[in-house]
Amino acid sequence: MHNKLVKFVQDTYQTKEFIPLHAPTFAGNEKEYVNNTIESTFVSSVGKYVDQFEQQIEAFTGTAKAIATVNGTAALHTALYMAGVKSGDLVITQALTFVATCNALYHMGAEPVFVDVSKISLGLCPKALECYLEDNAFINNDGFSQHNVTQQVFRAVVPMHTFGHPVELEELMAVCVKWNLKLVEDAAESLGSFYKGQHTGTFGSFSAVSFNGNKVITTGGGGMVLCKNYEEGMHTKHVTTTAKVPHPYEFFHDEAGFNYRLPNLNAALGCAQMEVLPKFIQQKRALAQQYNNFFADSEFTFITEPDYAKSNYWLNAIICPNSETRETFIKETNAQGVMTRPIWKLMHRLPMFQNAKRGALPISEWLESTLVNIPSSPVNNGQ
Ligand SMILES: *Cc1c(COP(=O)(O)O)cnc(C)c1O
């Protein structure tokens, strides 16, 4: 299978050179807009592209307010801060995620709690979440959920839309309402992915998107906080810009803020990338369809979007029949210049999270040992 896949990927991308997992594409107005920032000298915290980029994201996702940040991790950090996560709180997330999800809440002084993912979405499983809470939490007199043993407050739930595939949001939201938990979506990978017609990242009170170099679109480095409520969105902007109270010359800051604002230079790249995002998604979905056909009738399972969702297919993925097959597959494809990678190690395997509380993780463990990501850059067929 690995030799057949190498040929298929080389034919698809029409090259025998090294083929990465996901490379950025700059074929639009990127140079022009970035040049404009240099010529105008507005490369830093002031300039028109930041506002324009935020407006483009608002129009595309339908969020009430979008706030651009220096990267996706900073967006997550801000989202958790705005959601009211406090030192000592418990925040529930999935064991199968990129480490940034956990780092952000760790740096809020909170503790991650790992729950299993769902086979349907590869993201946080609503049933596993409900089970974990039933076994480990009670609702106190003030209406908050507390841990049975440590008495810590469960503050928030952070599902992550793995590889762009939307999680089961309605079911997760029902659990959040029942247990009085804030929903913060890690939508870093899911720009352009919709749950029942509504854009991911617009369900939680606050959500985070990433524009890192390997994401669907890139600003070099960058991120966005999506805010469900406009006023809270304005407050989010205040917090990401050192919480300075506007004044012609006085320096007065009314809160311990962050310096997380995206520079205009990066936003310029984002504005140009937003213009081609719909085309990228179309091309990525077409590629996923081709992979789906390619892997049909093989012993490898190609991951497809859940039936309630329309996914951006950020990273294509397959499940190998077993971990030995996977080792061979990864070794052989990489040796032949086609980049493939195993999925992340589960978060509790990392030294800083090894003692974290967690539920049973059968699906996460199965995916950890069998899943491989395969090349996923948009393919330009001259359309
Ligand atoms: C990329 C990513 C992030 C972080 O984004 P950066 O812009 O790299 O900081 C966070 N969470 C997930 C799931 C990601 O894939």
CSV table of C-alpha atoms and ligand atoms in Angstrom, one decimal:
chain,number,residue,atom,x,y,z
A,1,MET,CA,0.0,0.0,0.0
A,2,HIS,CA,2.8,2.5,0.8
A,3,ASN,CA,4.3,2.3,-2.7
A,4,LYS,CA,0.8,2.7,-4.3
A,5,LEU,CA,0.2,5.7,-2.0
A,6,VAL,CA,3.6,7.3,-2.9
A,7,LYS,CA,2.7,7.1,-6.6
A,8,PHE,CA,-0.8,8.4,-6.0
A,9,VAL,CA,0.4,11.4,-4.0
A,10,GLN,CA,3.2,12.2,-6.5
A,11,ASP,CA,0.7,12.0,-9.4
A,12,THR,CA,-1.8,14.2,-7.5
A,13,TYR,CA,0.7,16.9,-6.7
A,14,GLN,CA,2.5,16.3,-10.1
A,15,THR,CA,6.0,16.2,-8.5
A,16,LYS,CA,8.7,13.7,-7.5
A,17,GLU,CA,10.2,16.3,-5.1
A,18,PHE,CA,9.5,16.1,-1.3
A,19,ILE,CA,5.8,16.5,-0.6
A,20,PRO,CA,5.0,18.0,2.9
A,21,LEU,CA,2.0,17.3,5.0
A,22,HIS,CA,0.7,20.9,4.6
A,23,ALA,CA,2.4,23.8,2.8
A,24,PRO,CA,1.2,27.4,2.5
A,25,THR,CA,0.0,28.6,-0.9
A,26,PHE,CA,0.5,32.3,-1.9
A,27,ALA,CA,-1.0,32.9,-5.3
A,28,GLY,CA,-3.2,35.9,-4.6
A,29,ASN,CA,-2.7,39.4,-3.3
A,30,GLU,CA,-0.3,38.5,-0.5
A,31,LYS,CA,2.8,40.3,-1.9
A,32,GLU,CA,0.8,43.5,-2.7
A,33,TYR,CA,-0.8,43.8,0.8
A,34,VAL,CA,2.4,42.9,2.7
A,35,ASN,CA,4.3,45.5,0.6
A,36,ASN,CA,1.7,48.1,1.4
A,37,THR,CA,2.4,47.7,5.1
A,38,ILE,CA,6.1,48.2,4.5
A,39,GLU,CA,5.7,51.2,2.2
A,40,SER,CA,3.3,52.8,4.7
A,41,THR,CA,5.6,51.9,7.6
A,42,PHE,CA,2.5,50.5,9.4
A,43,VAL,CA,3.9,47.1,10.1
A,44,SER,CA,3.2,46.8,13.8
A,45,SER,CA,0.3,47.3,16.1
A,46,VAL,CA,-1.5,50.0,14.2
A,47,GLY,CA,-2.8,49.7,10.6
A,48,LYS,CA,-5.9,49.0,8.5
A,49,TYR,CA,-5.3,45.3,7.8
A,50,VAL,CA,-5.9,44.1,11.4
A,51,ASP,CA,-9.4,45.6,11.4
A,52,GLN,CA,-10.0,44.3,7.9
A,53,PHE,CA,-8.9,40.8,8.7
A,54,GLU,CA,-11.1,40.7,11.8
A,55,GLN,CA,-14.1,41.8,9.7
A,56,GLN,CA,-13.4,39.2,7.1
A,57,ILE,CA,-13.3,36.5,9.7
A,58,GLU,CA,-16.5,37.9,11.3
A,59,ALA,CA,-18.3,37.8,7.9
A,60,PHE,CA,-17.0,34.3,7.1
A,61,THR,CA,-17.7,32.6,10.4
A,62,GLY,CA,-20.7,34.7,11.5
A,63,THR,CA,-19.2,35.3,15.0
A,64,ALA,CA,-20.2,38.5,16.8
A,65,LYS,CA,-16.6,39.7,17.3
A,66,ALA,CA,-13.3,38.4,16.1
A,67,ILE,CA,-10.0,39.6,17.8
A,68,ALA,CA,-6.7,38.9,16.0
A,69,THR,CA,-3.8,37.6,18.1
A,70,VAL,CA,-0.1,36.8,17.6
A,71,ASN,CA,-0.8,33.0,17.4
A,72,GLY,CA,-3.5,30.4,18.1
A,73,THR,CA,-2.1,29.5,21.5
A,74,ALA,CA,-2.4,33.2,22.6
A,75,ALA,CA,-5.9,33.2,21.3
A,76,LEU,CA,-6.7,30.1,23.4
A,77,HIS,CA,-5.0,31.7,26.4
A,78,THR,CA,-7.1,34.8,26.0
A,79,ALA,CA,-10.3,32.8,25.4
A,80,LEU,CA,-9.8,30.8,28.7
A,81,TYR,CA,-9.0,34.1,30.5
A,82,MET,CA,-12.2,35.6,29.2
A,83,ALA,CA,-14.2,32.5,30.0
A,84,GLY,CA,-13.3,33.1,33.7
A,85,VAL,CA,-10.9,30.1,34.2
A,86,LYS,CA,-9.1,30.7,37.5
A,87,SER,CA,-6.0,29.2,39.2
A,88,GLY,CA,-6.8,25.8,40.7
A,89,ASP,CA,-9.8,25.2,38.4
A,90,LEU,CA,-10.3,22.0,36.5
A,91,VAL,CA,-10.8,22.3,32.7
A,92,ILE,CA,-11.9,19.2,30.8
A,93,THR,CA,-10.4,18.5,27.4
A,94,GLN,CA,-9.6,15.6,25.1
A,95,ALA,CA,-6.5,13.4,25.7
A,96,LEU,CA,-6.0,13.4,21.9
A,97,THR,CA,-5.0,16.9,20.9
A,98,PHE,CA,-2.1,19.1,20.1
A,99,VAL,CA,-0.2,20.2,23.3
A,100,ALA,CA,-1.1,23.9,22.9
A,101,THR,CA,-4.7,23.1,24.1
A,102,CYS,CA,-3.3,22.0,27.5
A,103,ASN,CA,-0.5,24.5,27.7
A,104,ALA,CA,-2.9,27.4,27.4
A,105,LEU,CA,-5.0,26.2,30.3
A,106,TYR,CA,-2.0,25.2,32.3
A,107,HIS,CA,-0.7,28.8,32.1
A,108,MET,CA,-4.0,30.0,33.4
A,109,GLY,CA,-3.1,28.0,36.5
A,110,ALA,CA,-5.8,25.5,35.7
A,111,GLU,CA,-5.5,21.7,35.6
A,112,PRO,CA,-6.4,19.7,32.5
A,113,VAL,CA,-8.7,16.7,32.9
A,114,PHE,CA,-8.6,14.2,30.0
A,115,VAL,CA,-11.6,12.6,28.6
A,116,ASP,CA,-11.9,10.2,25.6
A,117,VAL,CA,-12.7,11.2,22.0
A,118,SER,CA,-15.5,10.0,19.9
A,119,LYS,CA,-15.1,7.6,17.0
A,120,ILE,CA,-17.4,9.8,14.9
A,121,SER,CA,-15.5,13.1,15.2
A,122,LEU,CA,-12.1,12.2,16.7
A,123,GLY,CA,-12.9,15.1,19.1
A,124,LEU,CA,-14.3,15.2,22.7
A,125,CYS,CA,-16.9,12.5,23.2
A,126,PRO,CA,-20.2,13.8,24.8
A,127,LYS,CA,-20.9,10.4,26.3
A,128,ALA,CA,-17.4,10.1,27.8
A,129,LEU,CA,-17.7,13.6,29.2
A,130,GLU,CA,-21.1,12.9,30.8
A,131,CYS,CA,-19.8,9.6,32.2
A,132,TYR,CA,-16.7,11.3,33.7
A,133,LEU,CA,-18.8,14.0,35.4
A,134,GLU,CA,-21.3,11.5,36.7
A,135,ASP,CA,-18.5,9.5,38.3
A,136,ASN,CA,-16.4,12.4,39.6
A,137,ALA,CA,-18.4,15.6,40.1
A,138,PHE,CA,-21.3,17.0,42.1
A,139,ILE,CA,-23.2,20.3,41.7
A,140,ASN,CA,-22.8,22.5,44.7
A,141,ASN,CA,-25.3,24.9,46.3
A,142,ASP,CA,-24.1,27.8,44.1
A,143,GLY,CA,-24.8,25.7,41.0
A,144,PHE,CA,-21.1,25.0,40.1
A,145,SER,CA,-19.7,21.5,39.5
A,146,GLN,CA,-17.0,20.4,41.9
A,147,HIS,CA,-14.7,17.4,42.0
A,148,ASN,CA,-16.0,14.8,44.5
A,149,VAL,CA,-12.6,14.3,46.1
A,150,THR,CA,-10.5,17.5,45.7
A,151,GLN,CA,-13.5,19.9,45.7
A,152,GLN,CA,-11.9,21.8,42.8
A,153,VAL,CA,-14.4,23.6,40.5
A,154,PHE,CA,-14.9,22.3,37.0
A,155,ARG,CA,-14.9,25.6,35.1
A,156,ALA,CA,-14.8,24.8,31.4
A,157,VAL,CA,-14.8,22.2,28.6
A,158,VAL,CA,-12.4,22.6,25.7
A,159,PRO,CA,-13.3,20.4,22.8
A,160,MET,CA,-10.9,20.5,19.8
A,161,HIS,CA,-12.1,19.9,16.2
A,162,THR,CA,-9.5,17.4,15.2
A,163,PHE,CA,-8.1,17.8,11.7
A,164,GLY,CA,-11.0,20.2,11.0
A,165,HIS,CA,-13.8,17.7,11.7
A,166,PRO,CA,-16.5,19.3,13.9
A,167,VAL,CA,-17.2,17.6,17.3
A,168,GLU,CA,-20.7,16.7,18.4
A,169,LEU,CA,-21.6,20.2,19.5
A,170,GLU,CA,-25.3,19.9,20.4
A,171,GLU,CA,-24.6,16.9,22.7
A,172,LEU,CA,-21.6,18.6,24.3
A,173,MET,CA,-23.5,21.8,24.9
A,174,ALA,CA,-26.3,19.9,26.6
A,175,VAL,CA,-23.7,18.4,29.0
A,176,CYS,CA,-22.2,21.9,29.6
A,177,VAL,CA,-25.6,23.3,30.4
A,178,LYS,CA,-26.4,20.5,32.8
A,179,TRP,CA,-23.1,20.8,34.7
A,180,ASN,CA,-22.8,24.6,34.4
A,181,LEU,CA,-19.5,24.5,32.4
A,182,LYS,CA,-18.3,27.2,30.0
A,183,LEU,CA,-17.7,25.9,26.4
A,184,VAL,CA,-14.4,27.1,24.8
A,185,GLU,CA,-13.8,25.6,21.4
A,186,ASP,CA,-10.3,25.0,20.2
A,187,ALA,CA,-11.1,25.7,16.6
A,188,ALA,CA,-7.4,26.1,15.7
A,189,GLU,CA,-7.7,23.5,12.9
A,190,SER,CA,-11.3,24.1,11.8
A,191,LEU,CA,-11.5,27.4,9.9
A,192,GLY,CA,-14.0,26.6,7.1
A,193,SER,CA,-15.7,23.7,9.0
A,194,PHE,CA,-19.4,23.9,9.7
A,195,TYR,CA,-21.6,22.0,12.2
A,196,LYS,CA,-25.1,21.7,10.8
A,197,GLY,CA,-24.5,24.8,8.7
A,198,GLN,CA,-23.0,26.9,11.5
A,199,HIS,CA,-19.3,27.7,11.6
A,200,THR,CA,-17.2,25.9,14.3
A,201,GLY,CA,-16.0,28.3,16.9
A,202,THR,CA,-19.3,30.2,17.1
A,203,PHE,CA,-20.9,27.8,19.6
A,204,GLY,CA,-18.6,28.4,22.6
A,205,SER,CA,-18.6,31.7,24.6
A,206,PHE,CA,-15.1,32.1,23.3
A,207,SER,CA,-13.1,30.1,20.7
A,208,ALA,CA,-9.6,30.1,19.2
A,209,VAL,CA,-8.5,29.8,15.6
A,210,SER,CA,-4.9,29.5,14.4
A,211,PHE,CA,-3.1,30.9,11.3
A,212,ASN,CA,0.2,29.1,11.8
A,213,GLY,CA,2.1,28.1,8.7
A,214,ASN,CA,0.6,24.6,8.5
A,215,LYS,CA,-3.0,25.6,8.9
A,216,VAL,CA,-5.7,26.1,6.2
A,217,ILE,CA,-4.6,29.7,5.8
A,218,THR,CA,-1.6,31.4,7.3
A,219,THR,CA,-0.5,34.8,8.5
A,220,GLY,CA,3.1,33.5,9.2
A,221,GLY,CA,2.0,33.3,12.8
A,222,GLY,CA,-1.3,34.4,14.0
A,223,GLY,CA,-4.6,33.5,15.7
A,224,MET,CA,-8.1,34.8,16.3
A,225,VAL,CA,-10.4,34.8,19.3
A,226,LEU,CA,-14.1,34.4,18.2
A,227,CYS,CA,-16.5,35.9,20.7
A,228,LYS,CA,-20.1,35.0,20.9
A,229,ASN,CA,-21.1,38.3,22.5
A,230,TYR,CA,-20.2,41.6,21.0
A,231,GLU,CA,-19.5,43.5,24.3
A,232,GLU,CA,-17.4,40.6,25.6
A,233,GLY,CA,-15.6,40.8,22.2
A,234,MET,CA,-14.7,44.5,22.8
A,235,HIS,CA,-13.4,43.6,26.3
A,236,THR,CA,-11.4,40.8,24.7
A,237,LYS,CA,-9.7,43.3,22.4
A,238,HIS,CA,-9.0,45.5,25.4
A,239,VAL,CA,-7.3,42.6,27.2
A,240,THR,CA,-5.2,41.6,24.2
A,241,THR,CA,-3.9,45.2,23.9
A,242,THR,CA,-2.4,45.6,27.4
A,243,ALA,CA,-5.8,46.8,28.7
A,244,LYS,CA,-4.8,50.4,28.1
A,245,VAL,CA,-7.6,52.9,28.7
A,246,PRO,CA,-7.8,55.2,25.6
A,247,HIS,CA,-6.3,58.7,26.4
A,248,PRO,CA,-4.3,61.1,24.2
A,249,TYR,CA,-1.1,60.8,26.4
A,250,GLU,CA,-1.7,59.1,29.8
A,251,PHE,CA,-0.7,55.5,30.4
A,252,PHE,CA,-3.4,53.9,32.4
A,253,HIS,CA,-4.2,50.2,32.3
A,254,ASP,CA,-7.3,49.0,34.2
A,255,GLU,CA,-6.5,45.2,34.2
A,256,ALA,CA,-3.5,42.9,33.9
A,257,GLY,CA,-3.7,42.5,30.1
A,258,PHE,CA,-1.7,40.7,27.4
A,259,ASN,CA,0.3,42.0,24.5
A,260,TYR,CA,-1.2,39.6,22.1
A,261,ARG,CA,-2.3,41.9,19.2
A,262,LEU,CA,-1.5,40.6,15.7
A,263,PRO,CA,0.9,42.9,13.8
A,264,ASN,CA,-0.5,44.7,10.7
A,265,LEU,CA,2.3,43.0,8.7
A,266,ASN,CA,0.8,39.5,9.5
A,267,ALA,CA,-2.8,40.7,9.1
A,268,ALA,CA,-2.0,41.8,5.6
A,269,LEU,CA,-1.1,38.3,4.7
A,270,GLY,CA,-4.3,37.1,6.3
A,271,CYS,CA,-6.5,39.5,4.3
A,272,ALA,CA,-5.1,38.1,1.1
A,273,GLN,CA,-5.4,34.5,2.3
A,274,MET,CA,-9.1,35.0,3.2
A,275,GLU,CA,-9.8,35.9,-0.4
A,276,VAL,CA,-8.7,32.5,-1.5
A,277,LEU,CA,-10.0,30.5,1.5
A,278,PRO,CA,-13.1,29.3,-0.2
A,279,LYS,CA,-11.0,28.0,-3.1
A,280,PHE,CA,-8.6,26.2,-0.8
A,281,ILE,CA,-11.5,24.5,1.0
A,282,GLN,CA,-13.0,23.4,-2.3
A,283,GLN,CA,-9.6,22.0,-3.4
A,284,LYS,CA,-9.0,20.3,0.0
A,285,ARG,CA,-12.5,18.7,-0.1
A,286,ALA,CA,-11.9,17.4,-3.6
A,287,LEU,CA,-8.6,15.9,-2.5
A,288,ALA,CA,-10.3,14.2,0.4
A,289,GLN,CA,-12.8,12.7,-2.0
A,290,GLN,CA,-9.9,11.3,-4.1
A,291,TYR,CA,-8.2,9.8,-1.1
A,292,ASN,CA,-11.5,8.3,-0.1
A,293,ASN,CA,-11.8,6.6,-3.4
A,294,PHE,CA,-8.2,5.5,-3.3
A,295,PHE,CA,-8.5,3.8,0.1
A,296,ALA,CA,-11.9,2.2,-0.6
A,297,ASP,CA,-11.7,-1.6,-0.5
A,298,SER,CA,-8.3,-1.4,1.2
A,299,GLU,CA,-7.5,-2.5,4.8
A,300,PHE,CA,-6.9,1.2,5.6
A,301,THR,CA,-9.8,3.4,6.7
A,302,PHE,CA,-9.8,6.9,5.4
A,303,ILE,CA,-11.3,9.4,7.9
A,304,THR,CA,-14.4,11.2,6.6
A,305,GLU,CA,-16.4,14.1,8.0
A,306,PRO,CA,-19.2,13.2,10.4
A,307,ASP,CA,-22.6,13.2,8.6
A,308,TYR,CA,-23.8,16.3,10.5
A,309,ALA,CA,-20.8,18.4,9.4
A,310,LYS,CA,-19.0,20.0,6.5
A,311,SER,CA,-15.3,19.8,7.2
A,312,ASN,CA,-12.4,21.7,5.8
A,313,TYR,CA,-10.4,18.5,5.7
A,314,TRP,CA,-7.4,20.3,7.1
A,315,LEU,CA,-5.3,17.2,7.6
A,316,ASN,CA,-6.3,14.0,5.9
A,317,ALA,CA,-5.9,10.9,8.0
A,318,ILE,CA,-6.1,7.1,7.7
A,319,ILE,CA,-6.4,4.4,10.3
A,320,CYS,CA,-4.0,1.5,9.7
A,321,PRO,CA,-5.1,-2.1,10.5
A,322,ASN,CA,-2.5,-2.2,13.4
A,323,SER,CA,0.5,-0.4,14.8
A,324,GLU,CA,3.1,-2.6,13.0
A,325,THR,CA,1.6,-1.8,9.6
A,326,ARG,CA,1.6,1.8,10.6
A,327,GLU,CA,5.4,1.8,11.5
A,328,THR,CA,6.2,0.4,8.1
A,329,PHE,CA,3.9,2.7,6.3
A,330,ILE,CA,5.4,5.8,8.0
A,331,LYS,CA,9.0,4.7,7.5
A,332,GLU,CA,8.5,3.8,3.8
A,333,THR,CA,6.5,6.9,2.7
A,334,ASN,CA,8.9,9.3,4.4
A,335,ALA,CA,11.9,7.5,2.9
A,336,GLN,CA,10.4,8.1,-0.5
A,337,GLY,CA,9.8,11.8,0.0
A,338,VAL,CA,6.1,11.7,0.9
A,339,MET,CA,5.6,13.2,4.4
A,340,THR,CA,3.4,11.2,6.7
A,341,ARG,CA,3.2,11.5,10.5
A,342,PRO,CA,1.7,9.6,13.4
A,343,ILE,CA,-1.0,11.4,15.4
A,344,TRP,CA,0.1,13.2,18.6
A,345,LYS,CA,1.0,11.2,21.7
A,346,LEU,CA,-1.8,11.4,24.2
A,347,MET,CA,-1.5,14.3,26.6
A,348,HIS,CA,-1.0,12.3,29.8
A,349,ARG,CA,2.1,10.6,28.3
A,350,LEU,CA,3.8,14.0,28.4
A,351,PRO,CA,5.8,14.6,31.6
A,352,MET,CA,4.0,17.8,32.6
A,353,PHE,CA,0.5,16.2,32.4
A,354,GLN,CA,1.3,12.6,33.5
A,355,ASN,CA,-0.5,13.0,36.8
A,356,ALA,CA,-3.6,14.7,35.3
A,357,LYS,CA,-7.0,13.4,36.2
A,358,ARG,CA,-8.5,11.3,33.4
A,359,GLY,CA,-11.3,9.0,32.4
A,360,ALA,CA,-11.0,5.8,30.4
A,361,LEU,CA,-9.4,6.5,26.9
A,362,PRO,CA,-10.0,3.4,24.7
A,363,ILE,CA,-10.7,5.4,21.5
A,364,SER,CA,-7.8,7.8,22.0
A,365,GLU,CA,-5.4,4.9,22.6
A,366,TRP,CA,-6.6,3.1,19.5
A,367,LEU,CA,-6.2,6.2,17.3
A,368,GLU,CA,-2.8,7.0,19.0
A,369,SER,CA,-1.4,3.6,17.8
A,370,THR,CA,-3.0,3.4,14.3
A,371,LEU,CA,-3.6,6.9,12.9
A,372,VAL,CA,-1.4,8.5,10.2
A,373,ASN,CA,-1.7,11.9,8.6
A,374,ILE,CA,-1.0,12.1,4.9
A,375,PRO,CA,-0.3,15.1,2.5
A,376,SER,CA,-3.2,17.6,2.6
A,377,SER,CA,-2.1,20.9,0.9
A,378,PRO,CA,-4.7,22.2,-1.5
A,379,VAL,CA,-4.1,20.8,-5.0
A,380,ASN,CA,-4.3,23.4,-7.7
A,381,ASN,CA,-5.7,21.7,-10.8
A,382,GLY,CA,-5.7,25.0,-12.7
A,383,GLN,CA,-9.3,25.6,-11.6
B,1,LIG,C1,-2.2,24.8,15.7
B,1,LIG,C2,-2.9,24.5,16.9
B,1,LIG,C3,-2.9,25.3,18.0
B,1,LIG,C4,-2.0,26.5,18.2
B,1,LIG,O1,-1.9,27.4,17.3
B,1,LIG,P1,-0.5,28.2,17.1
B,1,LIG,O2,-0.9,29.3,16.2
B,1,LIG,O3,0.5,27.3,16.5
B,1,LIG,O4,-0.1,28.7,18.4
B,1,LIG,C5,-3.7,25.0,19.1
B,1,LIG,N1,-4.5,23.9,19.1
B,1,LIG,C6,-4.5,23.1,18.1
B,1,LIG,C7,-5.4,21.9,18.1
B,1,LIG,C8,-3.7,23.3,17.0
B,1,LIG,O5,-3.7,22.4,15.9
